[in-house]
Coordinates of C-alpha atoms and ligand atoms in Angstrom, one line a residue:
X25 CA -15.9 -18.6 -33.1
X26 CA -16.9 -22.0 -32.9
X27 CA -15.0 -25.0 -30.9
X28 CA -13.7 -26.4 -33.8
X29 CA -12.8 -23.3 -35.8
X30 CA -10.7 -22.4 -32.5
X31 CA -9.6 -26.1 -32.5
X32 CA -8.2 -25.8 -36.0
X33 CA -6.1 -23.0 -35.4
X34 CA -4.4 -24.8 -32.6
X35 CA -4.0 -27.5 -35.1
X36 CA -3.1 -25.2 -37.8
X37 CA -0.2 -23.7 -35.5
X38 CA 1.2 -27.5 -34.9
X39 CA 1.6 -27.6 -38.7
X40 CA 3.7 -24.3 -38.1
X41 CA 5.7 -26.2 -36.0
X42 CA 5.3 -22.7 -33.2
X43 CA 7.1 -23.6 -30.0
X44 CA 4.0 -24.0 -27.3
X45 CA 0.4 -24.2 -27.6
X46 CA -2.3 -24.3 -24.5
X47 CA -5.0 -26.5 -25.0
X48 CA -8.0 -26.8 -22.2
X49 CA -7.7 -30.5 -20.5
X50 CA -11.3 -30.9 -20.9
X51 CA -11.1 -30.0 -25.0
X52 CA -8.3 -32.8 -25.8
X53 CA -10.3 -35.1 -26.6
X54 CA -11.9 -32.8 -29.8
X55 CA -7.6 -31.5 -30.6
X56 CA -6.7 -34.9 -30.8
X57 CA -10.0 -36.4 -33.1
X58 CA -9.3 -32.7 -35.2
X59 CA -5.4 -33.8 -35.4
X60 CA -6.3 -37.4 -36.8
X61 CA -8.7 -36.2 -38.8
X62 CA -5.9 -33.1 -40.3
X63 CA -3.3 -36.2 -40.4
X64 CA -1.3 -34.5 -37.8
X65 CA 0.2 -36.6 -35.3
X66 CA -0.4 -36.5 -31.6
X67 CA 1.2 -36.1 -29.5
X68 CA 2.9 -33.1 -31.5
X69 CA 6.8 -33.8 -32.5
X70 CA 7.8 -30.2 -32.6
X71 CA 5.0 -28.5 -30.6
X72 CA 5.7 -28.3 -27.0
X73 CA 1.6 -28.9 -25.9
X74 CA 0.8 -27.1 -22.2
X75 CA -2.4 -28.9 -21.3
X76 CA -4.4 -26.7 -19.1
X77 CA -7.1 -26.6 -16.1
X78 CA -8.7 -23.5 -15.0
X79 CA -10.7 -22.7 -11.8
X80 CA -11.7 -19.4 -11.7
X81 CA -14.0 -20.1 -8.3
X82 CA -12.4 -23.0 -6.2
X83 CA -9.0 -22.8 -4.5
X84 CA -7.6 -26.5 -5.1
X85 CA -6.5 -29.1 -2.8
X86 CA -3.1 -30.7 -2.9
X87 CA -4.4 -34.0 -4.0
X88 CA -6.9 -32.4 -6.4
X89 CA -3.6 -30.7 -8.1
X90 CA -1.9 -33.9 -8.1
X91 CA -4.7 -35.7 -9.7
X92 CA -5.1 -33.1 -12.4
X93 CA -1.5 -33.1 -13.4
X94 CA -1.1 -36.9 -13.3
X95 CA -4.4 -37.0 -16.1
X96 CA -2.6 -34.8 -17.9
X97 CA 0.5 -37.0 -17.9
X98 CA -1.4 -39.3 -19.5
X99 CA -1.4 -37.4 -22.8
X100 CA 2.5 -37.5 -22.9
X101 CA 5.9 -37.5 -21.1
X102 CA 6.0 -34.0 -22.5
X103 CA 3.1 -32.5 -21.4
X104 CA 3.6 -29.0 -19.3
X105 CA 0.9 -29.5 -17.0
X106 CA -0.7 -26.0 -16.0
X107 CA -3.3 -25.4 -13.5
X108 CA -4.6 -21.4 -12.5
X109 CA -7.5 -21.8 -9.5
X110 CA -9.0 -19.1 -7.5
X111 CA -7.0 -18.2 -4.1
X112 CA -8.9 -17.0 -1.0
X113 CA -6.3 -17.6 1.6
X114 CA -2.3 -17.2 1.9
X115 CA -2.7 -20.8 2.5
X116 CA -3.5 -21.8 -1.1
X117 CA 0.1 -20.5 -2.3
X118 CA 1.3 -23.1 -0.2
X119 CA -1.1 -25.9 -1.7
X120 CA 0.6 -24.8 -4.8
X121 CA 4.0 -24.8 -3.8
X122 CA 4.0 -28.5 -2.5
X123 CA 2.2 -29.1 -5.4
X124 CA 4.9 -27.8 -7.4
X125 CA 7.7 -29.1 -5.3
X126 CA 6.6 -32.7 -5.5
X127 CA 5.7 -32.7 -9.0
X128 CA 7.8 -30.4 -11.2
X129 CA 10.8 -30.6 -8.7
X130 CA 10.8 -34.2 -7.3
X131 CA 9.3 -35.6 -10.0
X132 CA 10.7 -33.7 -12.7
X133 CA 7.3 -33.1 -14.6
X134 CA 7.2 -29.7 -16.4
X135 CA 4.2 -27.6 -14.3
X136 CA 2.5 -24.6 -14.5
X137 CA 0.6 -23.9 -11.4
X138 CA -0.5 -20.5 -10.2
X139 CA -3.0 -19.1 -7.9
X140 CA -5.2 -16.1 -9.0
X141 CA -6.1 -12.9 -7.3
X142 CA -4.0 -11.0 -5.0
X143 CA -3.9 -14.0 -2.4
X144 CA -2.1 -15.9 -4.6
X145 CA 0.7 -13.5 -5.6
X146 CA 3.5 -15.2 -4.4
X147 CA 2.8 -17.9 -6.2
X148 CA 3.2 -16.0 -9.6
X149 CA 6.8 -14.6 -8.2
X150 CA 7.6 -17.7 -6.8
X151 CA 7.3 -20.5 -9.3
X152 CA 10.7 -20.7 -10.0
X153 CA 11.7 -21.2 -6.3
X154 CA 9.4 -24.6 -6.6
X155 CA 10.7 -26.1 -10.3
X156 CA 7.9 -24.1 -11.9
X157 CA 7.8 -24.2 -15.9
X158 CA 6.9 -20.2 -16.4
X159 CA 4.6 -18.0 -14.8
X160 CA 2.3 -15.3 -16.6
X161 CA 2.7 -11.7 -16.2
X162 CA 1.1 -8.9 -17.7
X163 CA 2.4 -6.2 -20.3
X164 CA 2.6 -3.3 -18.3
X165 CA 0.3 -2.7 -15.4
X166 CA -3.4 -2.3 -15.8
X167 CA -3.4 -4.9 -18.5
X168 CA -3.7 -7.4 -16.4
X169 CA -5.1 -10.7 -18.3
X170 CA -5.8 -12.6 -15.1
X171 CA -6.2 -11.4 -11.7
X172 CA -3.4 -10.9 -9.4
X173 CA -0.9 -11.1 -12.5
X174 CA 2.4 -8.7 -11.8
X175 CA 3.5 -6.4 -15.1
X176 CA 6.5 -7.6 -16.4
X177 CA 8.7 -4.7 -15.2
X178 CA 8.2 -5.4 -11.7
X179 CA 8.4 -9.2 -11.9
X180 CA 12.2 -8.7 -13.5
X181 CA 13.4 -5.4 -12.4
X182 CA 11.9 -5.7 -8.8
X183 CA 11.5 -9.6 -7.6
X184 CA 14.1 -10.3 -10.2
X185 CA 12.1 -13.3 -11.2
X186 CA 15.2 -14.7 -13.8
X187 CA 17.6 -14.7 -10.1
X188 CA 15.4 -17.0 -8.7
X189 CA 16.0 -21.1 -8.6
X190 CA 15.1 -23.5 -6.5
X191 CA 18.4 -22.6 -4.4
X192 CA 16.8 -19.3 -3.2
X193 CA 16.2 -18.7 0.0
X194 CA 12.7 -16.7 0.1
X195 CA 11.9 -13.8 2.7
X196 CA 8.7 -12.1 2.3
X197 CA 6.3 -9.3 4.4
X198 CA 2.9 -10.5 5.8
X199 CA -0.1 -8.2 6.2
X200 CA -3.0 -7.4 5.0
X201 CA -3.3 -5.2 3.2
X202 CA 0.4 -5.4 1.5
X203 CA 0.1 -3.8 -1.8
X204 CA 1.1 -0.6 -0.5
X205 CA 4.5 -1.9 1.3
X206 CA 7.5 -0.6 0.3
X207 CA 9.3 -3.7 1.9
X208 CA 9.6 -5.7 -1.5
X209 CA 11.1 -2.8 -3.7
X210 CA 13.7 -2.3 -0.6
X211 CA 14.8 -5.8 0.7
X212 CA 14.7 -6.5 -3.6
X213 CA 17.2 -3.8 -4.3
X214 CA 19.2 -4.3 -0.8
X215 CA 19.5 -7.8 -1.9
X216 CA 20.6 -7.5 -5.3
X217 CA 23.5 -4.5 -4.4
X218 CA 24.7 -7.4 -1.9
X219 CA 24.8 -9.7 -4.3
X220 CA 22.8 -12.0 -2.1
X221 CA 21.0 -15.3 -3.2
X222 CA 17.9 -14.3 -1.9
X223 CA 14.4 -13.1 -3.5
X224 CA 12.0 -11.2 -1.0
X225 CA 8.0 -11.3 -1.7
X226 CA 4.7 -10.0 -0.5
X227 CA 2.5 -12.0 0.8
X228 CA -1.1 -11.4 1.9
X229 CA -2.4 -13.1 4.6
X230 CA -5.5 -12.9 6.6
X231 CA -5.3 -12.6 10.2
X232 CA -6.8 -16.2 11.0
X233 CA -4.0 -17.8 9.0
X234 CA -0.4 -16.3 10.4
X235 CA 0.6 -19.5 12.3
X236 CA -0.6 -22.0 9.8
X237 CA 1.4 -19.5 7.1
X238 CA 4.1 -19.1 8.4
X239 CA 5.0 -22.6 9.6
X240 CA 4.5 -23.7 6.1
X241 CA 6.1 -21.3 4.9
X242 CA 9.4 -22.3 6.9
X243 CA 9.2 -26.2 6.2
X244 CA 8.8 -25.0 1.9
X245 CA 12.1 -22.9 2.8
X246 CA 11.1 -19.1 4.0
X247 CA 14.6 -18.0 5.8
X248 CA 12.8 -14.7 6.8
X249 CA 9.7 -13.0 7.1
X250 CA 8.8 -9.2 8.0
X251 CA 5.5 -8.9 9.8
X252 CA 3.0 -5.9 9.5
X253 CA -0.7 -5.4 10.2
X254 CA -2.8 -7.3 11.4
X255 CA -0.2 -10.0 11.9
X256 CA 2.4 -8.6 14.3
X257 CA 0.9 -10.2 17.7
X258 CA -0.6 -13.3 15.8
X259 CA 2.0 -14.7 14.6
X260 CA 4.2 -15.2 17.8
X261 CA 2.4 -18.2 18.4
X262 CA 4.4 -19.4 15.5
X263 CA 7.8 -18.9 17.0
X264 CA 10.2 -21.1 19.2
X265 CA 11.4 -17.8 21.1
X266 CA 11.2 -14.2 21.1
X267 CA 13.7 -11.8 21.9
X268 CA 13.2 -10.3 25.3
X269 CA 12.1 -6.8 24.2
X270 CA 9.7 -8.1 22.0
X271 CA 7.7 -9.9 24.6
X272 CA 7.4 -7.4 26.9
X273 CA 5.8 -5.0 24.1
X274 CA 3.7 -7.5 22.8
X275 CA 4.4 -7.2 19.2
X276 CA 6.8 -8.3 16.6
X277 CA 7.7 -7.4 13.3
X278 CA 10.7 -10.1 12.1
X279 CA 10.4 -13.9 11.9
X280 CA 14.1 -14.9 11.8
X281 CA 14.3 -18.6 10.8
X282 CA 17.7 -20.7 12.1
X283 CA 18.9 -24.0 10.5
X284 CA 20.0 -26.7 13.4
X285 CA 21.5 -29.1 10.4
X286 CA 22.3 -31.9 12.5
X287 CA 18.9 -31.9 14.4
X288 CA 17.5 -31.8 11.0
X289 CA 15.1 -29.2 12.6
X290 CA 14.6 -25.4 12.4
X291 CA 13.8 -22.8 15.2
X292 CA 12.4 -19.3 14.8
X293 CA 12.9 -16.5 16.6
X294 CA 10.5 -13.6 16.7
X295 CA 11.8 -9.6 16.8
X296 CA 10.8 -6.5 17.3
X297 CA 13.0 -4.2 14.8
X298 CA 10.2 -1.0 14.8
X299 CA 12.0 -0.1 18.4
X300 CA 15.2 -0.2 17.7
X301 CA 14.8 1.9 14.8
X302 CA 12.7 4.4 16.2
X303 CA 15.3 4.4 19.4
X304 CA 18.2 4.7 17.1
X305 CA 16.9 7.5 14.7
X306 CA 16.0 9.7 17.8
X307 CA 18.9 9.1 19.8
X308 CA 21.3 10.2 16.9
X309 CA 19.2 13.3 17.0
X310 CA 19.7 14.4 20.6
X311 CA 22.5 17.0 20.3
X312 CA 24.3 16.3 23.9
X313 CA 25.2 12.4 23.0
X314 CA 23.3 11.4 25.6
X315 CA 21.1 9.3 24.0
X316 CA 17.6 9.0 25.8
X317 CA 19.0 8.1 28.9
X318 CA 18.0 10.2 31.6
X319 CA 15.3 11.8 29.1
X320 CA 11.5 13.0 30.1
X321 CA 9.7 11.1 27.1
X322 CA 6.3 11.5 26.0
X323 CA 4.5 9.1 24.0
X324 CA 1.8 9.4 21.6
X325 CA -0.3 6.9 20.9
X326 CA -0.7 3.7 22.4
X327 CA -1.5 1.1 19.4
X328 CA 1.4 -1.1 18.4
X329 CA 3.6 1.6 17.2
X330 CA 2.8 3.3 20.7
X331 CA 3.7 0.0 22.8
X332 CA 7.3 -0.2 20.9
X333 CA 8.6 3.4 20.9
X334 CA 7.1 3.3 25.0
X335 CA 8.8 0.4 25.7
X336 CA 11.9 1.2 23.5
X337 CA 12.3 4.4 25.1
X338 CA 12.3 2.7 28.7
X339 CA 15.0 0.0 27.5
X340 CA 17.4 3.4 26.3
X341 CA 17.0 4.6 29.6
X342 CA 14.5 7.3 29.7
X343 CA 13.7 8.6 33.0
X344 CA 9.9 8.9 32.4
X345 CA 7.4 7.9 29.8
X346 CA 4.1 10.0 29.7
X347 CA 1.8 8.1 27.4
X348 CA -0.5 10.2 25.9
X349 CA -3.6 9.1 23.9
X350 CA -7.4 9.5 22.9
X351 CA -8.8 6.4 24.4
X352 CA -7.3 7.3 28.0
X353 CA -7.6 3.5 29.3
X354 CA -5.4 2.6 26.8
X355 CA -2.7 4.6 27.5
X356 CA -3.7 4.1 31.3
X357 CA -3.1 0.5 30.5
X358 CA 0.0 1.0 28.8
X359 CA 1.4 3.0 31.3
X360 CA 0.8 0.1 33.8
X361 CA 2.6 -2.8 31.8
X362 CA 5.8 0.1 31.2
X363 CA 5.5 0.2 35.2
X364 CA 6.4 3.1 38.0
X365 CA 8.5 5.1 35.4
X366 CA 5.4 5.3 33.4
X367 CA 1.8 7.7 33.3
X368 CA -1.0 7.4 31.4
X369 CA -3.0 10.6 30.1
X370 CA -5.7 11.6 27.4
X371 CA -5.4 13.7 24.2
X372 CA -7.3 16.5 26.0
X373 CA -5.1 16.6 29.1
X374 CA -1.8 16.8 27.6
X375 CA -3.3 19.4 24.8
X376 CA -4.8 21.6 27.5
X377 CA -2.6 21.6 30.7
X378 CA 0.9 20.5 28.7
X379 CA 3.5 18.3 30.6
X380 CA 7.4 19.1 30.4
X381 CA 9.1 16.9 28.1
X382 CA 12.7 16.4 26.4
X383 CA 11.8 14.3 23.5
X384 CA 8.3 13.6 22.1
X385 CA 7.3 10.8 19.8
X386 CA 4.3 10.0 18.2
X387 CA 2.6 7.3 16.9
X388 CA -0.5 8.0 16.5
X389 CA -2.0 8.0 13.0
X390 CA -3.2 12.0 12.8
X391 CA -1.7 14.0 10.4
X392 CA -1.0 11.0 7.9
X393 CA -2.0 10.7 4.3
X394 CA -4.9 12.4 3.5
X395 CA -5.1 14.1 6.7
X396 CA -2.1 15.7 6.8
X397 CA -3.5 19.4 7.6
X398 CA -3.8 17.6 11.4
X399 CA -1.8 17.3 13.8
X400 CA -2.1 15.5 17.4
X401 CA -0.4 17.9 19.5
X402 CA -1.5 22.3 20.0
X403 CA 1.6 23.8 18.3
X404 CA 2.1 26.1 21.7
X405 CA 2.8 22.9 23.9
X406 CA 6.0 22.2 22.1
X407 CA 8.9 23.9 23.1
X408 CA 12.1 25.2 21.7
X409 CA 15.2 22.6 22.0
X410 CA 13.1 19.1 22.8
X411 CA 13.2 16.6 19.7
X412 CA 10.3 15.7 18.2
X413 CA 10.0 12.2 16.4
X414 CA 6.9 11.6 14.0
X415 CA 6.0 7.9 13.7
X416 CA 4.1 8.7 10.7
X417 CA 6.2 9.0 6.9
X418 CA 3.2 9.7 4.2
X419 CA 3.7 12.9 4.1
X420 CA 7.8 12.8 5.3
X421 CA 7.3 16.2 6.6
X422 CA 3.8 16.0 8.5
X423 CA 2.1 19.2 10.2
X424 CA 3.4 18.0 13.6
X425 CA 7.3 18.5 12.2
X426 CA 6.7 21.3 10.5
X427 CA 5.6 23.2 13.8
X428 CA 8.4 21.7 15.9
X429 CA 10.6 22.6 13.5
X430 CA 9.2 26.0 13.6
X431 CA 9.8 26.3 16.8
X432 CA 13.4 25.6 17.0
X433 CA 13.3 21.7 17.8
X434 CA 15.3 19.1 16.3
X435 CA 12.6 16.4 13.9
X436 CA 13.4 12.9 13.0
X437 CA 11.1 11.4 10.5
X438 CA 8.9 8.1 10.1
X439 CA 10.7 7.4 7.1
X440 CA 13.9 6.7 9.3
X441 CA 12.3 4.5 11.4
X442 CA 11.0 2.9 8.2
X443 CA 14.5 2.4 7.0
X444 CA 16.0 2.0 10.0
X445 CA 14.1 -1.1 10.9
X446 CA 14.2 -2.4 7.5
X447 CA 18.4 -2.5 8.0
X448 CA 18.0 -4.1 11.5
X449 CA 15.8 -6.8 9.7
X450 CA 18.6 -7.1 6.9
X451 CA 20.9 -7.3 9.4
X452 CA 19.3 -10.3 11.6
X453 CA 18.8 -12.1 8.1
X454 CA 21.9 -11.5 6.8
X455 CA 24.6 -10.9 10.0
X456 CA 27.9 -10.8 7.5
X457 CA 26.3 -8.3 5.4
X458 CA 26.5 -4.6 5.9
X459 CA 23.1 -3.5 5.2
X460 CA 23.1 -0.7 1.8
X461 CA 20.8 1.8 4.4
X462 CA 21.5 4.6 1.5
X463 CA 19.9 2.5 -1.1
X464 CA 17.3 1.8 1.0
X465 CA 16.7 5.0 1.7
X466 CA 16.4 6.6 -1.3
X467 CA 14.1 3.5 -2.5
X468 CA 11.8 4.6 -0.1
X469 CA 12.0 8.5 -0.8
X470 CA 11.2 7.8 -4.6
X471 CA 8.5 5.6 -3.8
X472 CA 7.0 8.1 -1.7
X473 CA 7.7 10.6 -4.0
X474 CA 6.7 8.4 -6.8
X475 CA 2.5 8.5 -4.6
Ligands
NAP517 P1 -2.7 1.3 15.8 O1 -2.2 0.1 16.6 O2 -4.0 1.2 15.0 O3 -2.7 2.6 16.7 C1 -3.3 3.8 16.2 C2 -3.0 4.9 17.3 O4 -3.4 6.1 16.7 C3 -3.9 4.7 18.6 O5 -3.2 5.2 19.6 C4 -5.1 5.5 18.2 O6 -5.8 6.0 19.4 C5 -4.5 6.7 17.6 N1 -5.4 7.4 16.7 C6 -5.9 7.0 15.5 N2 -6.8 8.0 15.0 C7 -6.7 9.0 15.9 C8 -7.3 10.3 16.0 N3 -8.1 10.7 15.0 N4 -7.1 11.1 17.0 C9 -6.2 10.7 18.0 N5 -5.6 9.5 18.0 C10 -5.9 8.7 17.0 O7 -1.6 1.6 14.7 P2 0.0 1.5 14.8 O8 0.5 0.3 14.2 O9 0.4 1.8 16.2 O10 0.5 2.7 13.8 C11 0.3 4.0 14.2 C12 1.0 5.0 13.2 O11 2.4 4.7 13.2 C13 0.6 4.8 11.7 O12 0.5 6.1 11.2 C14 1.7 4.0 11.1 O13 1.9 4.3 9.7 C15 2.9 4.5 11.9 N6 4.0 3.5 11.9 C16 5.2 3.9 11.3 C17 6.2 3.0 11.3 C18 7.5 3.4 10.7 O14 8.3 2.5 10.4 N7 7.7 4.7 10.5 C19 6.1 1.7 11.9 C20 4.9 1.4 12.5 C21 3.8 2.3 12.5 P3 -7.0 5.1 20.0 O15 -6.3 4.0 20.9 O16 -7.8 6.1 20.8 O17 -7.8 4.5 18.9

């Protein structure tokens, strides 16, 4: 089809009086020569004209946005201005969002602008948050007409797109990757059984950019963030303070953000939530009431799961942590920050020589989705009556549970700590609000049913 053929049927639907029609900035100048020559006039009376920039390469800066958008206001008060660029960072979201705040809601000029590809997701879910004009999604999913577009069933029945005005507070999870997180679909629903003013997104972003994120984030008015991999150490050089426990693991998982109105300022606090769940879930499972206090722990793994059930277990009260894992030094090193209650020992020790324990955890990733014939532990070195807690929740019952269970122990699952730490973020976010933990449990069971 030629330029002016695809020209006239723009000019054709003005005729029609249709509600909207997109015309590319750079092709105006041909509408608007087609329109005088047609005798139609320009700008369009009853056509609502969205002109439109697209960079399909190139992330934008701010002040190439607002340079775009005030061109295009020079076709009309009228014009919706709408810009799609390439996103390559988390950052760009937030180029857009200023973009959007200063001209669609300060300025009150309609504005389309959205970052492609998954980087700029939250821009799509957002727009509303920032005076946005629309945002594009797709049919259904897998008919995606530009990258990183959401299907329409999730963007209203999951980020409830319609609930969301520039009033919202936003929360979001950081990692990368984030597809696979289960945190939108469960802070969504917890949010909307509440009743809460309040939209929750995912947001990729790359390890480099956490602070930087996050900060702007906060000022654009973020109220709460959940942190996973690779982003739970880097971005507590973002926060003001973090609680106690969360230092001394290392690691956090919740960016709480406090208003000091007066000061005009904000604070934010960093937490560790992945303890106190794991802690919780386990100590409901020890028949005697006792909680872990007094408890022989061990301790599989030594990653960042490993560091928070270690150094959760300590702050119940456990009267020993074995920390058990394949690189020894780690869990050597471990064992040395958790201090004299603590050991460190290998994979092959503890396998082939066994230490006494009354409550096992692991965290170590064997035995997870696809691997899930594996287990980290010889079935014969768990013994009958000791609980056994399995970090891991793709498959809910892994090969490790299964044997313990086998055996005549009592098993927690990953998918409570999942859940569990979920409802302690809910509940640092929102402290009047009871968290809904059985919606957000059964979120999570269909989703993993749903794989
Ligand atoms: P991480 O920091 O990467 O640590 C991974 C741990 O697994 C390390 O101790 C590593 O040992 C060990 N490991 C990996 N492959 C192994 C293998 N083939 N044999 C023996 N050990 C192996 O990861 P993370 O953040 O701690 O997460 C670990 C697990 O916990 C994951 O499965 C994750 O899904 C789960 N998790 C669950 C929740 C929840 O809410 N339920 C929360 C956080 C994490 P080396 O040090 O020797 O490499």
């Amino acid at each position: 089809m030629s330029e002016e053929d695809r020209l006239g049927i723009l000019v054709d639907a003005v005729k029609r009086r249709v509600s909207h029609i997109d015309v590319e900035l750079k092709a105006i100048g041909s509408f608007i020569d087609l329109c005088c020559e047609r005798k139609e006039p320009f700008p369009p009376p009853y056509t609502k004209l969205i002109l439109s920039h697209h960079d399909f390469n190139n992330p934008l800066t701010l002040s190439e946005l607002s340079e775009i958008i005030l061109k295009m206001r020079g076709y009309g008060p009228s014009v919706i201005a709408k810009i799609a660029m390439a996103a390559n960072s988390a950052m760009d979201n937030i180029c857009v969002f200023r973009a959007l705040q200063k001209h669609a809601l300060n300025d009150g000029y309609p504005c389309v602008i959205i970052a492609m590809g998954e980087f700029g997701q939250p821009s799509r879910i957002a727009a509303a948050k920032y005076g946005g004009y629309l945002t594009f999604a797709s049919v259904s999913e897998g008919n995606e007409s530009a990258p990183g577009q959401v299907d329409l069933q999730t963007l209203l029945n999951v980020f409830r797109f319609r609930s969301i005005s520039p009033s919202t507070p936003l929360y979001a999870v950081l990692g990368d990757p984030v597809k696979q997180s289960m945190s939108p679909a469960l802070h969504n629903a917890s949010m909307a059984l509440c009743e809460l003013d309040a939209a929750y997104l995912p947001a990729r972003v790359e390890a480099a950019s956490y602070v930087e994120f996050v900060r702007a984030a906060v000022d654009l008015g973020f109220k709460g963030m959940s942190v996973t991999i690779p982003g739970k150490v880097p971005v507590m050089d973002a926060m003001n303070e973090m609680d106690d426990v969360a230092k001394q693991i290392g690691a956090m998982n919740t960016v709480v953000v406090s208003e000091h109105e007066e000061l005009k300022t904000k604070s934010l606090k960093g937490y560790n939530t992945d303890w106190v769940a794991a802690m919780s879930a386990v100590e409901e499972a020890v028949k005697d009431g006792t909680g872990l206090n007094g408890k022989r722990v061990v301790c599989l793994g030594a990653g960042g799961a490993g560091r928070a059930l270690a150094f959760g277990a300590l702050a119940r009260g456990a009267a020993s942590v074995v920390v058990v894992n394949r690189s020894v030094e780690k869990a050597q090193a471990l064992a040395k920050d958790l201090g004299e209650k603590a050991t460190g020992m290998s994979m092959e020790e503890f396998n082939s020589n066994g230490v006494e324990f009354d409550v096992l955890m692991n965290s170590t990733s064997v035995g997870m989705f696809p691997n899930e014939g594996d287990s980290p532990v010889v079935a014969d070195k768990i013994c009958e009556g000791t609980v056994v807690f399995d970090a891991v929740y793709n498959p809910l019952q892994t090969k490790l549970l299964k044997e313990a269970e086998e055996r005549g122990c009592v098993t927690v699952s990953g998918m409570e700590m999942f859940v569990r730490q979920a409802a302690e973020q809910f509940k640092l976010w929102f402290p009047n609000v009871q968290p809904p933990v059985g919606t957000m449990r059964q979120v999570v069971l269909n989703k993993l049913k749903s794989k």
